[in-house]
mmCIF file of C-alpha atoms and ligand atoms in Angstrom:
data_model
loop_
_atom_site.group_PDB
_atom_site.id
_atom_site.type_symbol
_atom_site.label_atom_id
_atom_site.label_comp_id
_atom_site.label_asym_id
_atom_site.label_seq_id
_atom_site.Cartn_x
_atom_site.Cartn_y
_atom_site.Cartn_z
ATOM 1 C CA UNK E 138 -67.634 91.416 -9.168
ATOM 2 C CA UNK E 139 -66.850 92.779 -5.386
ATOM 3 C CA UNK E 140 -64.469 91.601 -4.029
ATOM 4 C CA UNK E 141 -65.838 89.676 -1.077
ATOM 5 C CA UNK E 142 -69.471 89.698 -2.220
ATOM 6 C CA UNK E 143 -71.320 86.106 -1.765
ATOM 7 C CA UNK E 144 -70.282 84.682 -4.914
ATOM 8 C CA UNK E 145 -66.473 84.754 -4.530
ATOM 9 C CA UNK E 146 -66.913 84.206 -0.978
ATOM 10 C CA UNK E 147 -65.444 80.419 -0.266
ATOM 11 C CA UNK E 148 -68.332 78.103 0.244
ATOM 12 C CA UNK E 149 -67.245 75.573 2.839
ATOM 13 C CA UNK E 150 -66.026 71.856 1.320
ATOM 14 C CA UNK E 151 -68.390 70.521 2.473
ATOM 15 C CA UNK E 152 -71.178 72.551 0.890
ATOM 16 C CA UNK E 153 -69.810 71.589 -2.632
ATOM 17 C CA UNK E 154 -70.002 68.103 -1.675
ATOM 18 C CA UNK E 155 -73.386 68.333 -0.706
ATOM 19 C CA UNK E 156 -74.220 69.891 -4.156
ATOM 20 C CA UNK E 157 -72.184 67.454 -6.334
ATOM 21 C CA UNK E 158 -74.035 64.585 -4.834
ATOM 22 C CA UNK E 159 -75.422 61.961 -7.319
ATOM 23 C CA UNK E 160 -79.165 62.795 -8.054
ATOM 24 C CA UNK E 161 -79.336 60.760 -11.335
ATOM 25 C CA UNK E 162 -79.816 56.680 -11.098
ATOM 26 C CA UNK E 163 -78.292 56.634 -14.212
ATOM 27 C CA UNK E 164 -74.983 58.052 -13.116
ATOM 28 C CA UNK E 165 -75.429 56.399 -10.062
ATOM 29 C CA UNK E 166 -75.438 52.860 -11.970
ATOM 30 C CA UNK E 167 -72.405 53.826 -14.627
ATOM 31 C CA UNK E 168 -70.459 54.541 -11.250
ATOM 32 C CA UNK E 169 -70.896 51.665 -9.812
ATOM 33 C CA UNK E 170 -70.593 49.635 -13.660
ATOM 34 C CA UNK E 171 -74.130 48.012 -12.842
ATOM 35 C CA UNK E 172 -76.057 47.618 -16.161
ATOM 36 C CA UNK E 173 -79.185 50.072 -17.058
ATOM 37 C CA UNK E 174 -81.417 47.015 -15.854
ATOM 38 C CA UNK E 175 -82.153 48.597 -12.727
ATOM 39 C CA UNK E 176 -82.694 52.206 -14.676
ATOM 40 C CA UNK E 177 -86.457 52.036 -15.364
ATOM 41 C CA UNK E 178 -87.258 50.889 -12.043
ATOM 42 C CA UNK E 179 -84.835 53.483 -10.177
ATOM 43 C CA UNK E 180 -86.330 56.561 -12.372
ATOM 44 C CA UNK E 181 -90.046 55.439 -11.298
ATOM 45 C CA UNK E 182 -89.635 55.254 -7.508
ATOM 46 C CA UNK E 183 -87.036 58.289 -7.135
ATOM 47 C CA UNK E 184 -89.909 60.132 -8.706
ATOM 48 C CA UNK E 185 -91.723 59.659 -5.198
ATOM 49 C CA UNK E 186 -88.842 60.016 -3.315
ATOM 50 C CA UNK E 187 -86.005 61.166 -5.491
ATOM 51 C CA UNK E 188 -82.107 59.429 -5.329
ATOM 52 C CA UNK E 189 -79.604 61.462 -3.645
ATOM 53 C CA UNK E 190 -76.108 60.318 -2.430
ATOM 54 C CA UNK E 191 -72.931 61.809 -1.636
ATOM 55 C CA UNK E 192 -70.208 61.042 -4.274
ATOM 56 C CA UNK E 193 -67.423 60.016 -1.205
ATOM 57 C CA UNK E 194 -70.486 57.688 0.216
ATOM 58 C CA UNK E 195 -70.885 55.913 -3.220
ATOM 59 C CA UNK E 196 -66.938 55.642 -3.282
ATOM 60 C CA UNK E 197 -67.533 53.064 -0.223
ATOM 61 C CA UNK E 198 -69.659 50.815 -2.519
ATOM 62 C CA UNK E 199 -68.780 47.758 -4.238
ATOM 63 C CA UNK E 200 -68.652 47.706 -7.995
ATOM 64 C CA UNK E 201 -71.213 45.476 -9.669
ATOM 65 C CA UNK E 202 -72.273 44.300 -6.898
ATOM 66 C CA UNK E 203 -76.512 45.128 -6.600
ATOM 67 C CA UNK E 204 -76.586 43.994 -2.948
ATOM 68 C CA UNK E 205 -73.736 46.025 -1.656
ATOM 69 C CA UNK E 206 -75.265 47.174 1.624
ATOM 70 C CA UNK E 207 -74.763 51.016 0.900
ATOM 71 C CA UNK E 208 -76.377 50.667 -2.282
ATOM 72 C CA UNK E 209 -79.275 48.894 -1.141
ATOM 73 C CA UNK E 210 -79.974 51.851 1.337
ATOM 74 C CA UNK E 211 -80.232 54.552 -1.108
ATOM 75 C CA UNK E 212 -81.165 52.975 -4.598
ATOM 76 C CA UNK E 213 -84.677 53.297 -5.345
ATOM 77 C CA UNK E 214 -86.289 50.015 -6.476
ATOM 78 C CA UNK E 215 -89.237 48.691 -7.998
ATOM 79 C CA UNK E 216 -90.390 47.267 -4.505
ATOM 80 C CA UNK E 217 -91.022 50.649 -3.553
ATOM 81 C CA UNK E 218 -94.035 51.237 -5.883
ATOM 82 C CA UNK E 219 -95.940 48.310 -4.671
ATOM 83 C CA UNK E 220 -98.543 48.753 -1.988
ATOM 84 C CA UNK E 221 -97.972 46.969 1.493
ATOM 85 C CA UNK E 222 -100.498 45.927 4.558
ATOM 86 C CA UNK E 223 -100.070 48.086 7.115
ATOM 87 C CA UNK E 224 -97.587 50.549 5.621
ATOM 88 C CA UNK E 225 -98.470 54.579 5.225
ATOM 89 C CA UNK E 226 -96.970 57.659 5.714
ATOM 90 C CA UNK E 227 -96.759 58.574 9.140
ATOM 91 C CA UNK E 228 -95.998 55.785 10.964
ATOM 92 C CA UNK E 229 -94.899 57.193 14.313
ATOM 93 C CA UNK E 230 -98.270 59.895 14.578
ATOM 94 C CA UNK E 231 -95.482 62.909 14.749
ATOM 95 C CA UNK E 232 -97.935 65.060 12.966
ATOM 96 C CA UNK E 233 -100.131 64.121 16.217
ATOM 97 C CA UNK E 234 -97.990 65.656 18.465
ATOM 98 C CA UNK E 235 -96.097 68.555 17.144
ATOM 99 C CA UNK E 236 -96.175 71.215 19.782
ATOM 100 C CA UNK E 237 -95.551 74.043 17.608
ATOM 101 C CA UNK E 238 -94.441 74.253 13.958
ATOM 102 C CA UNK E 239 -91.502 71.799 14.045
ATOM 103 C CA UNK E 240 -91.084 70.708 18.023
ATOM 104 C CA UNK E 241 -92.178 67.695 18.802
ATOM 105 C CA UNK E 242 -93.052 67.437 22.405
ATOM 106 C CA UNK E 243 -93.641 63.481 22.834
ATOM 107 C CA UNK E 244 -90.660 62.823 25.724
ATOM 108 C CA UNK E 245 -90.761 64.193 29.082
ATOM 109 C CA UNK E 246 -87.526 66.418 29.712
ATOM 110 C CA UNK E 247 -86.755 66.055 25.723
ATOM 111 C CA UNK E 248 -87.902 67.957 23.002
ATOM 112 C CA UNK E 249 -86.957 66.912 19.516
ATOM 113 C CA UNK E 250 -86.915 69.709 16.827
ATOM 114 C CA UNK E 251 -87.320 68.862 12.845
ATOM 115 C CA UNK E 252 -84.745 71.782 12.079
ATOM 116 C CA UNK E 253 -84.976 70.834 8.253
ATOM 117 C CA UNK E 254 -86.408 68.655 5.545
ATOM 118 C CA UNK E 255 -83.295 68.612 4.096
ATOM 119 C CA UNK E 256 -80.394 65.185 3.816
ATOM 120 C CA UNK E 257 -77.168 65.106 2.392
ATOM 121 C CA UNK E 258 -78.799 61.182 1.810
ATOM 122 C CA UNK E 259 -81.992 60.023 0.768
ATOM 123 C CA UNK E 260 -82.371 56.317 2.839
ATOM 124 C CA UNK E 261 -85.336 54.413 0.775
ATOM 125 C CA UNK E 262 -86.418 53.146 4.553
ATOM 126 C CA UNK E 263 -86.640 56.825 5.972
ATOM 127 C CA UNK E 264 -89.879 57.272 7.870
ATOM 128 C CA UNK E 265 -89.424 60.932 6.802
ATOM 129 C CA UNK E 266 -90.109 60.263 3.036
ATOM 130 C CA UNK E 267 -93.705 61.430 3.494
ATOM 131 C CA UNK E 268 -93.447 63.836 5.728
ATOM 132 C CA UNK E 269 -94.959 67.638 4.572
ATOM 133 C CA UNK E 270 -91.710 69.784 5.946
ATOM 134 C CA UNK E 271 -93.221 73.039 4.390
ATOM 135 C CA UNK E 272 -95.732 73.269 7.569
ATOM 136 C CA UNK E 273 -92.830 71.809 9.835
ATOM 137 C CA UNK E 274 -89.377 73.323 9.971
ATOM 138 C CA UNK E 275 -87.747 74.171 13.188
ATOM 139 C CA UNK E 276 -85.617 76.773 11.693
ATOM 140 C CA UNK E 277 -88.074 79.128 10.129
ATOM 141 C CA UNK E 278 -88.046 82.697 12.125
ATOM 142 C CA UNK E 279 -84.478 82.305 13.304
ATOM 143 C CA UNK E 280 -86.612 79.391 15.378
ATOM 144 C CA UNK E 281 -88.521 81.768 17.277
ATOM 145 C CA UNK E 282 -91.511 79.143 17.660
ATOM 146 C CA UNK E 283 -89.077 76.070 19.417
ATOM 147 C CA UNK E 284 -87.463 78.529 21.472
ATOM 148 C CA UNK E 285 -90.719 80.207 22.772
ATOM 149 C CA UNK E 286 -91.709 76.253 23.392
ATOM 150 C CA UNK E 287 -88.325 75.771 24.891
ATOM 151 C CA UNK E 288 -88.065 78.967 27.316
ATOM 152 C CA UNK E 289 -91.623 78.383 28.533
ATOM 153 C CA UNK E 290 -91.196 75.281 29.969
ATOM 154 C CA UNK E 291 -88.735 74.592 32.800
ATOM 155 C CA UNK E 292 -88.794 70.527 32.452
ATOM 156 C CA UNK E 293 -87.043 70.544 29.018
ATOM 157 C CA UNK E 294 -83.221 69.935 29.926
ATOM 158 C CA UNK E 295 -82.535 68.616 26.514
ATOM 159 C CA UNK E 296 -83.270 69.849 23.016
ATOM 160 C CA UNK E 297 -82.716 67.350 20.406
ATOM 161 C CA UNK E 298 -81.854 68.549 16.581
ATOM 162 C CA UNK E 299 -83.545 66.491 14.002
ATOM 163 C CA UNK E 300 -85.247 66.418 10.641
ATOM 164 C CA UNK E 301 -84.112 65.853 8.348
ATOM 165 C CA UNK E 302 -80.497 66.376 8.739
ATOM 166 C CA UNK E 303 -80.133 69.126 11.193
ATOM 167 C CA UNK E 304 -76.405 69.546 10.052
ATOM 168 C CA UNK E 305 -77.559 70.510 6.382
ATOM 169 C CA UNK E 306 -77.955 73.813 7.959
ATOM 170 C CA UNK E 307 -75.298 76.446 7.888
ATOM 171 C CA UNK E 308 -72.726 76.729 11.004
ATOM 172 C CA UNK E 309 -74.278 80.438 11.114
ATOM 173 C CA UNK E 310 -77.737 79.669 12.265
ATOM 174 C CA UNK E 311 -76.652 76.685 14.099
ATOM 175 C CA UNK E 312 -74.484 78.153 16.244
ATOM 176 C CA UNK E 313 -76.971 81.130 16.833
ATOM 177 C CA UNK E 314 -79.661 78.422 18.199
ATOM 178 C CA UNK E 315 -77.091 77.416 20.669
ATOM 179 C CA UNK E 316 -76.353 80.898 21.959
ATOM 180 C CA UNK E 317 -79.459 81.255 22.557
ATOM 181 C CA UNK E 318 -80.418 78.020 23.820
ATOM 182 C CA UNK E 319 -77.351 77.808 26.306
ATOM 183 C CA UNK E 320 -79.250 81.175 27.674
ATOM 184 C CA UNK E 321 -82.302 79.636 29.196
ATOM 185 C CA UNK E 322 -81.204 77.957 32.133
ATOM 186 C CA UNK E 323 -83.247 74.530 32.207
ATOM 187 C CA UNK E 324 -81.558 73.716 29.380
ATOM 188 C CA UNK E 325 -78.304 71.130 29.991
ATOM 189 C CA UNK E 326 -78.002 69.439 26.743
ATOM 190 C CA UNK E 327 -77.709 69.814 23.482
ATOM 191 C CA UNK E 328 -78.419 66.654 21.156
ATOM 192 C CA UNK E 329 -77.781 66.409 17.224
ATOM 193 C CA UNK E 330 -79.243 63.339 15.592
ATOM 194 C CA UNK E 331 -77.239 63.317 12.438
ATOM 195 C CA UNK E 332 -75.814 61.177 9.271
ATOM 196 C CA UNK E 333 -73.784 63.411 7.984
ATOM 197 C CA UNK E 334 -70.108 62.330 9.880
ATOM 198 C CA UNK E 335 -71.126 59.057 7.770
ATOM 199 C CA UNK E 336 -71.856 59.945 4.756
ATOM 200 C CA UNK E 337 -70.319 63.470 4.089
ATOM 201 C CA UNK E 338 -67.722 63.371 6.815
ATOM 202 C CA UNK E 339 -65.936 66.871 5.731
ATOM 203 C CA UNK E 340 -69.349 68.257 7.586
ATOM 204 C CA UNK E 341 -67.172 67.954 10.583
ATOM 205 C CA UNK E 342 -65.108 71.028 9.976
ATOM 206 C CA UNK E 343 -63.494 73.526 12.333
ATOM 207 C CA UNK E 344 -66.502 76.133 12.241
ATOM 208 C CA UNK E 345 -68.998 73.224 13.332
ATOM 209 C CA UNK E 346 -66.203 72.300 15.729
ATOM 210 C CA UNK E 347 -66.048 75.906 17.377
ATOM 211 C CA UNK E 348 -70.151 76.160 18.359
ATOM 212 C CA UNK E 349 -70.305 72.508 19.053
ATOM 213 C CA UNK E 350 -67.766 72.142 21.346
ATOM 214 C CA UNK E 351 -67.707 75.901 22.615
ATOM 215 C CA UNK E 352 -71.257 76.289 23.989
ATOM 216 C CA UNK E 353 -71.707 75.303 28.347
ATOM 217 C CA UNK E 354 -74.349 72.423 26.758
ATOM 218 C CA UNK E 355 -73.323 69.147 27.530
ATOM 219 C CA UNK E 356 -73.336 68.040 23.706
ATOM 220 C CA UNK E 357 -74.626 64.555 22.291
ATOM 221 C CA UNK E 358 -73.881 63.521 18.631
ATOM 222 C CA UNK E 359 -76.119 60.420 17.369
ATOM 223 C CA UNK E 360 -74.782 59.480 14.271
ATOM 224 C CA UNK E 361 -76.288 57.086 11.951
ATOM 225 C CA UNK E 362 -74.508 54.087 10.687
ATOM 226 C CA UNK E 363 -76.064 50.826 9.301
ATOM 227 C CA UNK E 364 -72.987 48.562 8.031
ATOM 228 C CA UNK E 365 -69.700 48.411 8.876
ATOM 229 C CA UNK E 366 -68.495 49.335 5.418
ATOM 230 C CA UNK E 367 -69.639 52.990 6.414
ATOM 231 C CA UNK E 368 -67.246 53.434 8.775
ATOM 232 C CA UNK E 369 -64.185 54.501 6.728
ATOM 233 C CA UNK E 370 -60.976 56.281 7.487
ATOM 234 C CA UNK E 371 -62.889 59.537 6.470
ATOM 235 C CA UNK E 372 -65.493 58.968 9.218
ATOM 236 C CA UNK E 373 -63.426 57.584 11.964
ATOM 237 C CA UNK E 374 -61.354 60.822 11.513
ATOM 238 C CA UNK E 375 -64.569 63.341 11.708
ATOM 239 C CA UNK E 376 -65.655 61.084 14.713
ATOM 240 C CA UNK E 377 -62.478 61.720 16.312
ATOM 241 C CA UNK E 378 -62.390 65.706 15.609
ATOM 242 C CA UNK E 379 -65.725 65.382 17.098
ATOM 243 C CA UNK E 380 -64.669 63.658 20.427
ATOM 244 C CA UNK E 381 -61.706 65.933 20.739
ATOM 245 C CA UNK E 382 -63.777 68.953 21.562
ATOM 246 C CA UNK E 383 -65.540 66.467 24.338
ATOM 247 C CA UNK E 384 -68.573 65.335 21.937
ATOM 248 C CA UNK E 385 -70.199 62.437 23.477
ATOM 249 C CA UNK E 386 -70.899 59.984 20.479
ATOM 250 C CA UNK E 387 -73.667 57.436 20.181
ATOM 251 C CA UNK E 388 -74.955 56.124 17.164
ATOM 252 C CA UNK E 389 -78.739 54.478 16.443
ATOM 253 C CA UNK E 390 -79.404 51.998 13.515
ATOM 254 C CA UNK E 391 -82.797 50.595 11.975
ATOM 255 C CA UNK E 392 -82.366 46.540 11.073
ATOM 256 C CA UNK E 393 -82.748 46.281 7.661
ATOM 257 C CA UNK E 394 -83.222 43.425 5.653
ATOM 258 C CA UNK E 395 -80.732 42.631 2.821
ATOM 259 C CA UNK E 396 -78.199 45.275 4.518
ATOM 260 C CA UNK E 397 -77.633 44.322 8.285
ATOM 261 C CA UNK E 398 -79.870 41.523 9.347
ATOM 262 C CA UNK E 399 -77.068 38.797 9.963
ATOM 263 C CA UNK E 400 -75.148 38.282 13.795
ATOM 264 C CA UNK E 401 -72.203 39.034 12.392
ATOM 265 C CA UNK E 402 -72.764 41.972 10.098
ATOM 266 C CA UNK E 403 -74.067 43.563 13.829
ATOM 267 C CA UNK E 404 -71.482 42.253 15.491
ATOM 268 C CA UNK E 405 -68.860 44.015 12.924
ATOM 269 C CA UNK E 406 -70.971 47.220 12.760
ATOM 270 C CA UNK E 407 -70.351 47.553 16.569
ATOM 271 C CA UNK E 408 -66.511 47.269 16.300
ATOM 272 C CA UNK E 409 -66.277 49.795 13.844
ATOM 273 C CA UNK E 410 -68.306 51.854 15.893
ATOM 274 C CA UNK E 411 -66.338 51.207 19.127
ATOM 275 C CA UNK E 412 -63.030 51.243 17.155
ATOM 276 C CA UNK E 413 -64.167 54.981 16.035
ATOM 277 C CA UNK E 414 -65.118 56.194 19.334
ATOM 278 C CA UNK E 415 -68.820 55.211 19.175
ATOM 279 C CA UNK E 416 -70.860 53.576 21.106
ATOM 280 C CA UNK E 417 -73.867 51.719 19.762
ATOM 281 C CA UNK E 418 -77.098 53.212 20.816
ATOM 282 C CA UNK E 419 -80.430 52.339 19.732
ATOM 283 C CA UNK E 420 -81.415 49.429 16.696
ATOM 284 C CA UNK E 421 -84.489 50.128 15.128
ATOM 285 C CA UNK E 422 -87.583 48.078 14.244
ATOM 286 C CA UNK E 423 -88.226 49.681 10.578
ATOM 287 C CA UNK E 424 -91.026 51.952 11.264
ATOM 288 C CA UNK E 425 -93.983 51.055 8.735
ATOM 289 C CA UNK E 426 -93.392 53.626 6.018
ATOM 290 C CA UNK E 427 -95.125 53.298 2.690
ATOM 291 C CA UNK E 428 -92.532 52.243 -0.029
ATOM 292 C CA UNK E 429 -90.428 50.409 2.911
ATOM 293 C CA UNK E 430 -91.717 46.862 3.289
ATOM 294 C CA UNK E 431 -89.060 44.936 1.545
ATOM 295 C CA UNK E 432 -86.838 46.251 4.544
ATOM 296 C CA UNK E 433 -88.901 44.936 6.958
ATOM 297 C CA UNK E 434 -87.275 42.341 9.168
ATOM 298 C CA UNK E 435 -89.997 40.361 11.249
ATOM 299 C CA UNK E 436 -89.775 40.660 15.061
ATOM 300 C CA UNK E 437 -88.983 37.106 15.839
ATOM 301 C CA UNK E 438 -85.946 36.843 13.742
ATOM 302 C CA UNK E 439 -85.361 40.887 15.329
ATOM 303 C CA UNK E 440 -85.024 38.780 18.723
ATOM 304 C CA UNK E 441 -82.875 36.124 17.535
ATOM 305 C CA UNK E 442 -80.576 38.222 16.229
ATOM 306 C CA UNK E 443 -80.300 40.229 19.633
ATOM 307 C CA UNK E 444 -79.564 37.217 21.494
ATOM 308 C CA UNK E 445 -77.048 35.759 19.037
ATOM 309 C CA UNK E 446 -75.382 39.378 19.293
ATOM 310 C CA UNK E 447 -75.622 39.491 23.308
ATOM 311 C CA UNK E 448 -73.971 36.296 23.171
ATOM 312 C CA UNK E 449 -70.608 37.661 21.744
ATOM 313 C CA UNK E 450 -70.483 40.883 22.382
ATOM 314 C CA UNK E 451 -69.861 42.848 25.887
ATOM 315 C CA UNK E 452 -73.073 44.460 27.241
ATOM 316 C CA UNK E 453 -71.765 48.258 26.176
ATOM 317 C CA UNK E 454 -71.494 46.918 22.603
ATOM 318 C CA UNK E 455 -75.309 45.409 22.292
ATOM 319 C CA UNK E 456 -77.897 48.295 20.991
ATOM 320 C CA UNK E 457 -80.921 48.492 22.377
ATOM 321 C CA UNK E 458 -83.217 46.749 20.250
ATOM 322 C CA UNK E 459 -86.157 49.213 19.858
ATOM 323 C CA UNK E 460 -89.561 50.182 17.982
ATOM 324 C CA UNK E 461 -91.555 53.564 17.845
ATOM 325 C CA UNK E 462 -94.722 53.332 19.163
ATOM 326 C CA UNK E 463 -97.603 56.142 18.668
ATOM 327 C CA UNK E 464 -98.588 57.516 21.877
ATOM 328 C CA UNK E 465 -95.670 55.768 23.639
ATOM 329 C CA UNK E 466 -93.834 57.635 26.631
ATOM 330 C CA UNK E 467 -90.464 56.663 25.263
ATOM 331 C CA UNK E 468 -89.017 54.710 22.428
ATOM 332 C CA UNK E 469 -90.940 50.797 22.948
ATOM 333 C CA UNK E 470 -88.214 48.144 23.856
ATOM 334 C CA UNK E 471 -88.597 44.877 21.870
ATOM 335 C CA UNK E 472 -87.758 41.860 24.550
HETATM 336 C C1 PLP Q 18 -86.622 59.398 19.658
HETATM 337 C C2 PLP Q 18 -87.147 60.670 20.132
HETATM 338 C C3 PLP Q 18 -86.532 61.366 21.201
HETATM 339 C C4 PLP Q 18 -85.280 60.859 21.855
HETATM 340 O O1 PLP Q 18 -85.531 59.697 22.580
HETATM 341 P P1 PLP Q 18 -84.363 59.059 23.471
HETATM 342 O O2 PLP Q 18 -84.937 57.774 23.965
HETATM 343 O O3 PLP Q 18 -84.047 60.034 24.534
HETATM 344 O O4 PLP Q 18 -83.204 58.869 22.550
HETATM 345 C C5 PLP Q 18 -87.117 62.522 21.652
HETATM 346 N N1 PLP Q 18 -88.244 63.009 21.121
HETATM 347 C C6 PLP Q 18 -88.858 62.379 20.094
HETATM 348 C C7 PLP Q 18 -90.116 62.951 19.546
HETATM 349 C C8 PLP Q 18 -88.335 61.196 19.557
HETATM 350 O O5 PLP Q 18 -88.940 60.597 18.529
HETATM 351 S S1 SF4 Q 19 -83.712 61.669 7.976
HETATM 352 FE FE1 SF4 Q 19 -81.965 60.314 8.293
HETATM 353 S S2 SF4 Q 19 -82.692 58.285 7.655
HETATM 354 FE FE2 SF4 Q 19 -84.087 59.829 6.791
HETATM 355 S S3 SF4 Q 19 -83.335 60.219 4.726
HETATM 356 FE FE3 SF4 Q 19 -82.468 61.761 6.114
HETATM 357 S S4 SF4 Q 19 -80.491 60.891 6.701
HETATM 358 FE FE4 SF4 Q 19 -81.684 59.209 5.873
#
């Protein structure tokens, strides 16, 4: 072998971790020391959607425990399989309104760009799990079509990364979209909506540091936290790298039943969040995927729990309690 040819070249921690993730409910379960009880029903749904987890994100879980709050966001259940009123694949109509292959034009002055189909996670509540990728990636052409979209139109100051999990992508062909987005001059900010600080925090390394925090866009990182108990010394120290090269962090949740739908798991999710540097951002409504229901938390208990929540915390620390609407000119607010 060559010295220096790609297979002795080092591949970055955090690509290893995102290979070694656990794709198998069975090793998933012997992990954790749950029984094979929950095997046959875990095989069937992850063969819709399949399991996938980041070793250091199970490592935050709670032995034996089935309702840990991390596990209940990425094991597939039998729940899954069962057809729901109201629930189908693409709840938000962003197949509607895709302005070229993976741009999604919906926003005035924002443009939102599905740079990959690819997690480091697979959430059971994602309202991705359907979506067809192939037809839709961002990145495909060194992302000739988005910035065509992008150049064209003088009204788009902000370009949002999406997917996906934008940050799946290599630092190579990120940081080539932002030299070429800082060139068109209507563009201010730069925006990645990502999970990976959370659940594969060695993402944050000094490569991602240098194009994130070296390009003139103003840049945005929306991370993606649901529970406190994902907020670990790990994270709050890829958070801080992050705001030490002048990241502004916000992070958006979706209210999920069985994992955060209690005053003071909210409450506690928004410390962490502040304690790491975060500041809470949006709270979902679940949007209506197929394969989601048994998340669903109904509107009326949505709004009690946003009152109860106003009522302790300060202002800054209350999310704004939101739902996706199709059509909509902005994300719906739930009053
Ligand atoms: C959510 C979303 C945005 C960002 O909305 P903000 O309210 O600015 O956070 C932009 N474009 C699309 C298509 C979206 O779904
Ligand atoms: S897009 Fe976000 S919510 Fe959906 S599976 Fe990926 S990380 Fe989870």
């Amino acid at each position: 072998m060559i010295p220096g040819s790609p297979a002795l070249r080092q591949m970055p921690l955090w690509q290893t971790e995102l290979a070694r993730a656990i794709t198998d409910p069975a090793e998933l379960l012997a992990v954790l020391n749950l029984g094979p009880d929950w095997l046959p029903a875990a095989r069937t749904a992850a063969r819709a959607f399949p399991l996938r987890v980041p070793r250091g994100y199970v490592a935050r879980m709670r032995p034996r425990d089935p309702g840990d709050p991390l596990l209940r966001q990425v094991l597939p259940l039998a729940e899954e399989c069962l057809p729901a009123e109201g629930f189908g694949p693409d709840p938000v109509g962003d197949l509607a309104a895709m302005a070229a292959p993976g741009v999604l034009h919906k926003y005035r002055g924002r443009v939102l760009l599905t740079a990959t189909g690819a997690c480091a996670v697979h959430c059971r509540f994602c309202f991705r799990r359907h979506f067809p990728y192939d037809q839709a990636v961002a990145s495909a052409n060194r992302w000739r079509g988005a910035l065509e979209h992008i150049a064209a139109d003088d009204t788009i100051t902000e370009v949002v990364l999406s997917g996906g999990d934008p940050l799946t992508l290599s630092d190579r062909r990120l940081c080539e979209l932002a030299h070429v987005l800082q060139a068109i001059p209507h563009v201010r900010r730069l925006r990645v909506h990502t999970r990976l600080p959370i659940v594969l925090p060695e993402r944050v390394d000094a490569e991602l540091l240098e194009w994130l925090g070296g390009t003139r866009l103003q840049s945005v990182v929306v991370v993606h936290a649901n529970h406190a108990n994902e907020v670990d010394a790990g994270v709050r120290a890829a958070l801080a790298r992050l705001k030490g090269v002048g990241v502004v962090l916000l992070n958006q949740s979706v209210l999920l039943r069985g994992v955060n739908d209690r005053v003071e798991t909210l409450a506690d999710l928004s410390e962490a969040l502040f304690a790491a540097g975060v500041v809470p951002y949006y709270l979902h409504m679940l949007d209506r995927v197929a394969g989601a229901a048994h998340f669903e938390v109904a509107e009326s208990r949505a709004r009690a729990l946003m009152s109860e929540l106003s009522a302790r915390l300060p202002g800054y620390l209350v999310p704004r309690l939101v739902r996706e609407v199709p059509g909509a000119p902005a994300k719906v607010p739930v009053p």
